Backbone as a ProteinNet text record, in pm:
[ID]
protein_1_A
[PRIMARY]
YVLASNIMIFLSAVAPSLYPVFSSKLQAKSYDSIRSIYREYSRRVVILTAPVGVYLAVFNSHSLGVLYGSEFAAGGTPLAIMTIGRLTAVSLGPAKALNKSLGNTRQILILNIVAFVVNVLLNILLIPVLGLTGAAIATVVSDVSIGVVLYVYARSAVGIRVPMVKILGALGMAVLISIPFALIDTWVDSVGTLIVHSGLFAVVYFVG
[TERTIARY]
10919.6	10848.8	10762.6	10818.4	10743.8	10623.7	10643.5	10532.7	10420.6	10455.6	10354.8	10284.9	10359.1	10301.6	10201.8	10211.7	10117.2	9973.2	9957.6	9823.3	9756.3	9838	9785.1	9747.8	9767.9	9743	9599.8	9502.9	9362.6	9332.1	9385.2	9361.2	9424.4	9547.9	9619.4	9557.2	9500.5	9444.9	9311.5	9231.1	9094.9	9079.8	9155.6	9139	9144.4	9239.8	9243.9	9114.7	9044.9	8920.3	8808.6	8828.3	8726.1	8736.8	8852	8871.3	8765.8	8744.8	8639.6	8499.4	8480.5	8348.2	8318.6	8414.4	8397	8381.2	8459.2	8454.1	8316.4	8259.2	8126.1	8019.5	8033.5	7935.3	7944.7	8068	8084.8	8025.5	8044.1	7989.9	7837.8	7780.7	7634.9	7584.4	7678.1	7646.1	7571.2	7610.1	7547.8	7629.1	7621.3	7704.3	7664.6	7536.6	7493.2	7552.9	7558.3	7615.5	7764.4	7834	7977.3	8000	7919.8	7934.8	7907.8	7807.8	7774.2	7886.4	7939.4	8049.1	8171.3	8201.2	8318.3	8305.1	8187.9	8166.2	8179.1	8113.5	8112.7	8251.2	8321.8	8457.3	8548	8539.9	8622.5	8594.1	8467.4	8428.7	8485.7	8468.4	8512.8	8664.1	8735.2	8881.6	8935.2	8877.4	8923.3	8892.6	8776	8740.5	8841.5	8885.4	8980	9122.4	9159.4	9298.2	9320	9214.1	9228.2	9299.8	9263.2	9331.9	9480.8	9516.8	9658.7	9733.9	9676.5	9742	9757.5	9650.8	9657.1	9750.4	9747.3	9836.6	9982.8	10019.2	10157.4	10195.4	10099.2	10126.9	10147.4	10067.8	10075.3	10191.1	10200.9	10304	10420.1	10464.7	10565.7	10700.8	10759.1	10891	10887.5	10781.7	10767.8	10763.1	10683.2	10669	10802.1	10872.3	11001.2	11104.2	11105.7	11201.3	11181.8	11057.4	11027.2	11055.6	11016.8	11029.4	11171.6	11244.6	11375	11492.8	11463.5	11570.4	11566.6	11621	11614	11679.7	11779.7	11848.4	11757.6	11648.9	11556.2	11443.3	11435.3	11327.3	11332.2	11449.7	11463	11385.3	11347.9	11269.8	11121.7	11084	10942.7	10871.6	10935	10872.3	10851.7	10952.8	10929.9	10818.6	10813	10707.8	10570.4	10557.8	10430.5	10389.4	10484.3	10455.6	10412.1	10486.8	10452.6	10315	10286.2	10157.7	10042.2	10057	9952.1	9932.2	10043	10033	9958.5	9987.1	9918.2	9769.8	9737.9	9597.3	9523.8	9591.4	9532.2	9505.2	9603.4	9587.6	9472.6	9461.9	9352.9	9217.5	9213.8	9087.5	9033.7	9120.2	9076.4	9007.1	9011.7	8941.3	9017.1	8953.2	9018.7	9020.5	9075.2	9073.8	9156.2	9264.7	9349.4	9275.6	9207	9131.7	9022.3	8954.6	8847.6	8904.4	9017.8	9079.4	9126.6	9174	9210	9086.2	8976.2	8850.8	8804.1	8834.2	8797.2	8890.5	8996.9	9091.5	9198.5	9219.1	9317.5	9456.3	9493.9	9623.6	9740.3	9726	9832.6	9852.8	9740.8	9749.4	9814.8	9782.3	9841.4	9992	10034.5	10178.2	10248.6	10189.4	10249	10256.8	10149.9	10147.7	10257.9	10276.5	10380.5	10519.6	10540.5	10670.5	10694.7	10592.2	10604.2	10626.9	10551.9	10565.6	10704.8	10758.5	10894.3	10996.1	10983.5	11075.6	11063.2	10938.5	10915.4	10975.9	10957.1	11010.8	11163.1	11227.2	11373.2	11419.2	11353.9	11392.1	11372.8	11260.4	11234.8	11334.1	11370.7	11472.6	11605.1	11642.1	11767.1	11764.5	11646.8	11634.2	11619.6	11543.9	11505.2	11596.3	11650	11731.1	11853.7	11925.7	12041	12001.2	11877.5	11831.7	11759.4	11673.5	11586.9	11614.7	11702.9	11735.1	11618.3	11593.1	11484.6	11348.1	11332.5	11206.2	11182.5	11287.5	11277.4	11239.4	11298.7	11266	11119.6	11070.8	10930.5	10837.2	10871.1	10788.7	10784.6	10899.9	10906.6	10817.6	10823.3	10742.8	10594.5	10556.9	10415.2	10361.4	10437.9	10393.7	10368.4	10461.3	10445.6	10331.4	10322.7	10217.6	10078.3	10063	9931.4	9890.6	9987.2	9956.3	9897.1	9956.2	9901.5	9758.2	9736.5	9603.5	9500.1	9538.1	9445.5	9408	9508.7	9482	9394.6	9421.8	9340.9	9198.4	9185	9050.2	8974.6	9042.7	8980.1	8938.3	9024.7	8990.8	8862.2	8859	8744.6	8617.4	8632.8	8516.3	8458.9	8544.8	8495.9	8429.8	8471	8415.8	8282.2	8272.2	8149.3	8088	8147.9	8087.8	8103.8	8210.4	8229.8	8265	8231.6	8267.2	8297.9	8391.9	8417.5	8326.7	8285	8198.8	8280.2	8308.7	8404.2	8365	8236.1	8192.8	8224.3	8195.9	8222	8371.3	8447	8592.1	8652.9	8613.2	8664.5	8618.4	8497.9	8447	8532.3	8568.2	8651.1	8789.5	8848.4	8981.1	8975.9	8870.7	8855.2	8837.9	8762.4	8743.4	8877	8958	9088.5	9178.7	9174.1	9256.5	9212.6	9082.6	9031.3	9071.5	9062.9	9099.9	9248.6	9328.9	9473.5	9512.7	9426.8	9460.9	9478.4	9377.8	9400.1	9509	9524.1	9627.4	9767.4	9777.8	9907.7	9948.8	9850.9	9879.2	9925.9	9903	9939	10040	10119	10213.9	10352.8	10369.6	10501.7	10541.2	10442.8	10474.5	10500.4	10487.3	10511.6	10662.5	10728.7	10874.6	10923.1	10829.6	10866.8	10767.2	10801.1	10709.8	10577.4	10584	10462.4	10369.5	10425.1	10341.2	10293.1	10373.5	10329.9	10209.4	10213.3	10100.2	9975.8	9992.4	9878	9822.7	9911.7	9871.8	9799	9857.6	9794.9	9668.9	9669.3	9550.4	9432.6	9459.1	9353.3	9303.5	9396	9359.7	9260.6	9291.7	9205.7	9070.7	9070.3	8944.1	8853.7	8909.4	8830.4	8776.5	8859	8816.8	8698.8	8711	8605.9	8479	8496.2	8379	8307.8	8388.9	8330.1	8259.8
11893.3	11837.9	11945.3	12065.5	12173.8	12212.1	12223.4	12259.7	12156.5	12030	11924.1	11921.8	11947.8	11943.8	12056.3	12163.7	12273.7	12229.6	12119.7	12068	12025.3	11984.7	11935.7	12047.8	12173.5	12285.5	12284	12267.2	12269.3	12155.1	12037.5	11921.6	11942	11990.3	12010	12119.8	12221.1	12334.8	12301.7	12221.7	12197.3	12065	11963.6	11830	11826.9	11898.6	11893.6	11940.1	12033.6	12083.3	11979	11875.9	11771.4	11669.1	11664	11565.3	11576.8	11696	11706.4	11684.6	11721.5	11702.1	11553.5	11479.9	11335.5	11268.4	11314.7	11255	11271.4	11390.6	11414.4	11334.3	11323.7	11246.5	11097.8	11049.3	10908.2	10879.5	10972.7	10955.1	10950.6	11030.6	11033.3	10925.3	10848.1	10743	10797.4	10919.2	10982.4	10945.9	10820.2	10770.6	10829.6	10853.4	10915.8	11055.2	11127.2	11261.6	11256.6	11159.3	11143	11115.8	11027	10993.3	11115.1	11193.7	11313.8	11416.9	11439.8	11535.9	11490.3	11363	11308.6	11328.2	11296.3	11311.7	11456.3	11546.9	11687.4	11748.8	11715.1	11765.9	11717.8	11589.1	11532.1	11601.3	11623.8	11688.8	11829.8	11907.2	12045.9	12059	11974.9	11982.6	11946.8	11844.9	11806.1	11916.2	11977.8	12086.5	12200.3	12229.7	12339.5	12303.8	12178.8	12139.4	12089.9	12048.6	11992.8	12085.9	12215.6	12300.2	12316.2	12328.2	12341.3	12213.1	12099.8	11971.7	11939	11954.2	11921.8	12017.4	12143.9	12241.3	12202.3	12168.9	12130.8	11999	11906.7	11777.4	11792.2	11878	11894.3	11986.9	12099.3	12198.7	12189.1	12068	12042.7	12106.5	12069.3	12121.6	12271.6	12315.6	12458.3	12539.7	12493.7	12565.4	12571.4	12458.7	12455	12544	12539	12618.4	12767.6	12810.2	12952.3	12997.1	12916.5	12954.5	12945.5	12841.3	12815.8	12818.1	12826.8	12827.6	12703.5	12714.3	12604.9	12476.7	12488.8	12368.5	12281.6	12339.6	12263.9	12199	12232.8	12180.4	12028.2	11970.6	11825.2	11755.3	11830.3	11771.9	11765.8	11787.2	11788.7	11657.2	11547.2	11415.9	11383.8	11402	11380.3	11468.9	11594.8	11685.1	11632.4	11584.2	11529.9	11408.7	11320.7	11200.9	11239.1	11331.9	11376.8	11441.9	11520.3	11590.8	11493	11394.4	11292.9	11217.6	11190.4	11123.8	11206.9	11337.2	11425.9	11436.5	11443.1	11447.8	11320.6	11208.1	11080.7	11080.9	11130.6	11136.1	11226.9	11341	11434.7	11371.6	11295.3	11234	11131.6	11080.4	10981.3	11045.3	11177.3	11246.6	11248.8	11301	11316.5	11187	11081.8	10950.3	10949.7	11024.3	11026.3	11088.2	11199.3	11265.2	11173.8	11103.2	11013	10894.8	10843.5	10731.6	10772.8	10895.1	10944.6	10949.4	10993.9	10998.7	10858.8	10762.2	10623.1	10556.6	10626.7	10571.7	10483.9	10498.5	10414.5	10478.6	10547	10615.8	10517.2	10402.2	10301.6	10250.1	10224.3	10178	10283.2	10410.1	10518.6	10522.5	10506.2	10505.7	10390.8	10273.1	10155.5	10176	10230.4	10256.3	10353.7	10458	10556	10493.4	10404.8	10338	10246.5	10167.4	10076.8	10155.4	10265	10347.2	10408.6	10448.6	10505	10400.6	10279.1	10171.2	10141	10132.7	10106.7	10217.9	10341.5	10456.2	10447.6	10415.3	10403.9	10292.5	10177.3	10063.7	10094.9	10157.9	10193.5	10297.6	10390.7	10488.7	10420.7	10324	10250.9	10176.3	10119.7	10041.9	10129.4	10238	10314.2	10431.7	10499	10617.3	10586.7	10475.6	10447.1	10426.8	10384.3	10356.3	10475.7	10539.9	10644.2	10784.1	10796.5	10928.1	10990.2	11118.8	11190.5	11128.8	11073.7	11007.5	10888.6	10815.5	10703.3	10749	10860.3	10915.1	10957.6	11016.8	11059.5	10938.9	10834.3	10713.1	10652.9	10648.4	10592.2	10670	10801.5	10885.8	10867.1	10864.2	10849.9	10713.9	10609.1	10474.8	10466.7	10518.8	10511.7	10599.8	10722.1	10814.2	10766.3	10724.5	10679.9	10550.5	10464.3	10339.5	10367.5	10464.1	10502.6	10551.6	10639.3	10694.1	10587.6	10492.8	10386.1	10299.3	10261.6	10176.5	10249.5	10376.8	10454.1	10469.5	10487.1	10496.5	10365.8	10254.1	10123	10102.3	10141.2	10132.7	10210.2	10335.1	10422.2	10370.6	10321.7	10271.5	10147.7	10060.1	9939.1	9971.7	10083.6	10120.1	10191.4	10288.5	10369.3	10378.2	10309.5	10304.9	10430.4	10506.8	10629.9	10595.5	10687.2	10675.4	10814	10820.6	10948.2	10957.7	11079.1	11095.5	11080.9	10958	10930.5	10995.7	10994.4	11052.7	11201.9	11272.3	11416.4	11445.5	11361.5	11379.5	11361.3	11253.3	11229.8	11338.7	11390.5	11498.7	11624.8	11658.9	11777.4	11760.6	11643.8	11617.9	11613.7	11551.3	11543.9	11680.8	11767.8	11904.1	11977.2	11963.5	12029.6	11977	11846.7	11787.3	11838.6	11844.7	11893.5	12039	12119.4	12260.6	12275.4	12183.3	12193.7	12175.7	12109.2	12082.1	12211.1	12300.4	12425	12512.9	12507.6	12588.6	12537.8	12409.4	12354.3	12408.9	12451.5	12503.6	12649	12715.6	12857	12882.9	12780.6	12798.6	12842.4	12859.2	12897.1	13039.2	13124.4	13261.7	13274.2	13163.6	13166	13152.3	13266.4	13264.9	13346	13384.8	13460.5	13429.9	13469.8	13446.2	13517.3	13637.5	13714.1	13643.4	13594.9	13527.2	13391.8	13328.8	13203.5	13228.1	13337.9	13372.7	13398.3	13469.7	13497.6	13368	13282.9	13156.4	13066.7	13049.2	12963.2	13026.8	13160.5	13229.3	13214.1	13228.2	13208.1	13064.4	12972.3	12831	12810.2	12869.2	12855.4	12921.1	13037.8	13109	13025.7	12972.7	12889.8	12766.5	12707	12588.1	12620.3	12723.6	12754.2	12808	12884.3	12933.4	12817.3	12724.1	12609.5	12516.7
10450.4	10566.4	10631.8	10647.6	10710.9	10626.9	10495	10407.1	10415.7	10408.7	10414.1	10549.5	10655.7	10789.7	10812.8	10733.2	10748.4	10725.4	10651.6	10626.2	10755.9	10854.1	10981	11077	11036.8	11127.1	11178.9	11087.5	11128.2	11224	11193.2	11278.8	11416.4	11418	11543.4	11628.2	11561.9	11634.2	11699.9	11633.2	11680.4	11754.4	11714.8	11772	11925.4	11989.5	12137.1	12203.2	12138.5	12196.6	12190.4	12106.3	12095.1	12207.1	12272.3	12379	12489.4	12548.2	12651	12595.5	12469.1	12407.3	12394.4	12339.2	12325.6	12462.6	12559.3	12693.3	12755.5	12743.6	12801.8	12729	12596.8	12518.9	12551	12571.3	12607.2	12744.2	12836.3	12970.7	12967.2	12876	12862.2	12766.7	12710.6	12613.4	12491.6	12452.1	12334.5	12209.9	12171.6	12062.1	11926.2	11908.3	11782.9	11768.3	11879	11877.5	11846.4	11902.6	11875	11726.7	11672.2	11529.9	11442.4	11479.6	11402.8	11409.6	11529.6	11546.7	11467.8	11473.9	11404.7	11253.7	11199.9	11055.4	11013	11086.3	11047.5	11059.2	11165.8	11184.4	11070.6	11038.5	10931.8	10799.4	10770.6	10644.9	10635.7	10742.1	10739.3	10729.2	10801.5	10798.8	10660.3	10598	10463.8	10363.5	10373.6	10282.5	10293.4	10415.5	10437.2	10395.5	10412.1	10383.4	10240.1	10172.7	10038	9940.4	9931.5	9833.7	9862.7	9990.7	10027	9991.9	10031.9	10008.3	9862.3	9786.4	9643.1	9570.6	9608.4	9543.5	9564	9687.2	9715.9	9648.9	9641.2	9578.5	9427.8	9364.7	9219.3	9179.4	9248.7	9214.8	9313.8	9338.4	9441.2	9409.5	9298.2	9262.2	9238.8	9175.5	9145	9273.9	9369.3	9496.2	9570.6	9577.1	9646.6	9577.3	9444.3	9368.6	9389.9	9389.9	9407.9	9550.3	9647.5	9788.1	9841.1	9798.4	9859.2	9761.3	9632.1	9533.3	9446.4	9327.2	9229.6	9278	9366.9	9415.1	9502.1	9552.8	9636.5	9555.2	9426.9	9343.2	9332.5	9352.7	9346.1	9457	9558.9	9668.4	9640.2	9516	9479.5	9505.3	9467.9	9487.6	9635.6	9721.7	9864.4	9919.8	9873.3	9919.4	9880.2	9756.2	9709.9	9793.2	9821.8	9901.6	10042.4	10104.3	10238.3	10241.7	10139.8	10134.3	10121.9	10035.3	10019.5	10150.5	10219.6	10349.6	10451.3	10456.4	10550	10516.6	10388.3	10347.8	10390.5	10376.4	10418.8	10568.4	10645	10790.3	10829.9	10763.4	10791.7	10759.1	10650.6	10606.5	10705.8	10792	10891.1	11010.7	11018.3	11125.2	11257.3	11363.1	11493.8	11574.7	11515	11580.1	11708.8	11710.2	11830	11947.7	11925.1	12032.1	12085.8	11995.3	12038.4	12116.1	12073	12145	12284.2	12297.2	12430	12519.8	12462.6	12538.5	12576.9	12492.9	12519.5	12620.8	12658.2	12754.5	12693.7	12563	12493.7	12490	12597.5	12598.5	12591.6	12654.8	12651.1	12509.2	12441.8	12303.5	12213.7	12239.7	12160.7	12181.2	12306.1	12336.6	12265.8	12272.3	12207.2	12056.4	11999	11854.9	11814.6	11894.6	11864.7	11870.3	11967.3	11979	11859.1	11824.7	11709.5	11581.1	11564.8	11444.5	11435.8	11550.1	11552.4	11506.2	11557.8	11519.5	11370.4	11322.1	11179.7	11094.5	11139.8	11066.8	11056.6	11167	11168.1	11073.9	11081.9	10997.3	10849	10818.2	10678.1	10628.1	10715.6	10677.2	10645.8	10727.9	10706.6	10572.9	10540.6	10417.4	10293.1	10304.2	10185.6	10151.6	10252.3	10223.6	10136.8	10161	10073.3	9927.4	9905.9	9769.4	9706.9	9786.2	9732.1	9785	9880.7	9934.7	10009.9	9983.9	10051.3	10024	9905.9	9872.7	9966	9995	10088.1	10227.1	10271.4	10403.2	10409.3	10300.4	10295.3	10300.6	10227.3	10228.1	10368.1	10434.8	10569.8	10666	10657.3	10746	10720.5	10592.5	10557.4	10601.8	10578.5	10616.9	10767.3	10846.7	10991.9	11041.4	10988.4	11032.9	10995.2	10869.1	10823.1	10892.9	10921.1	10991.9	11129.3	11200.1	11330.6	11314.7	11216.8	11194	11162.3	11078.6	11039.7	11159.7	11238.3	11354.9	11456.2	11481.3	11574.8	11523.8	11393.4	11334.4	11353.2	11332	11349.5	11495.2	11588.2	11730.3	11759.5	11713.9	11741.6	11674.1	11552.7	11479.9	11548.2	11597.1	11664.2	11797	11858.5	11989.3	11979.4	11889.8	11883.8	11744.4	11647.9	11514.2	11431.5	11457.1	11378.1	11234.1	11145.3	11004.1	10950	10858.6	10792.4	10670.5	10633.1	10515.5	10387.3	10350.4	10243.1	10110.4	10076.2	9948.9	9945	10054.3	10059.3	10062.5	10131.3	10136.4	9998	9929.9	9794.5	9698.6	9722	9638.3	9651.9	9776.8	9800.2	9738.6	9756.8	9700.3	9547.5	9494.9	9350.1	9287.5	9354.7	9306.2	9298.1	9402.5	9404.4	9292.5	9270	9163.6	9026.6	9004	8875.6	8851.5	8954.9	8942.1	8911.3	8960.6	8939.3	8792.7	8714.9	8574.3	8493.7	8490.7	8415	8476.7	8608.5	8672.5	8638.3	8607.1	8565.5	8429	8351.3	8218.1	8221.4	8334.8	8342.5	8455.1	8488.6	8598.5	8552.1	8419.7	8368.7	8409.5	8437.9	8477.5	8627.7	8699.7	8844.1	8867.6	8885.2	8899.7	9019.4	9107.3	9226.8	9337.2	9458.4	9570.2	9546.5	9490.3	9463.8	9366.5	9255.9	9156.4	9210	9295.8	9357.4	9448	9521.7	9609.1	9526.5	9415.6	9327.4	9269.7	9220.8	9158.4	9258.1	9375.6	9477.3	9533.7	9543.5	9592.9	9498.4	9368.1	9268.6	9271.3	9290.5	9301.2	9417	9532.2	9649.8	9626.7	9561.9	9536.2	9446.5	9337.4	9245.7	9318.1	9403.5	9478.6	9569.4	9650.1	9747.2	9681	9573	9500.1	9432.1	9379.1	9310.4	9405.9
[MASK]
++++++++++++++++++++++++++++++++++++++++++++++++++++++++++++++++++++++++++++++++++++++++++++++++++++++++++++++++++++++++++++++++++++++++++++++++++++++++++++++++++++++++++++++++++++++++++++++++++++++++++++++++

């Protein structure tokens, strides 16, 4: 969970600073500017998070085994699910910050409550059957649902859109790069070699 949540660092660090920006633009009715800021922010955050997310999703068991021990490698599938969920949430852009600027705080609160209830119910249903994988699915479903609804709210209010072609391009590039790196991951057996492997992955991604 912690590893997957690291993908949200960029979003969490920058999104709060967009609240006053969106608020001032809304007051000035500069909707074109809001749409432009939203698109550019979404693009940049996905470009920065794609290599981390795809690396963890592809090399899930390997990363856990090296970092925490072989007994944790079984958590690879939940890690991959959580990572894909976080990438999806990031791809939706700073919808929460924009909704706060729009005054939709009550809706956000209600969504969080509903998502919490859904998460609990899904955990009750899925964990006995799927274990940690079920817990990961429950978390992703609730988190992504909130993101989607907030994005829809924001889009209906000011017409924002994420640059889907560029987002898919960044994610696709990371996935393609992971293929040859999957062929040379057998020598990754320590934290040091994992850092080298993931570092080279990031370098190839950004250079490419």
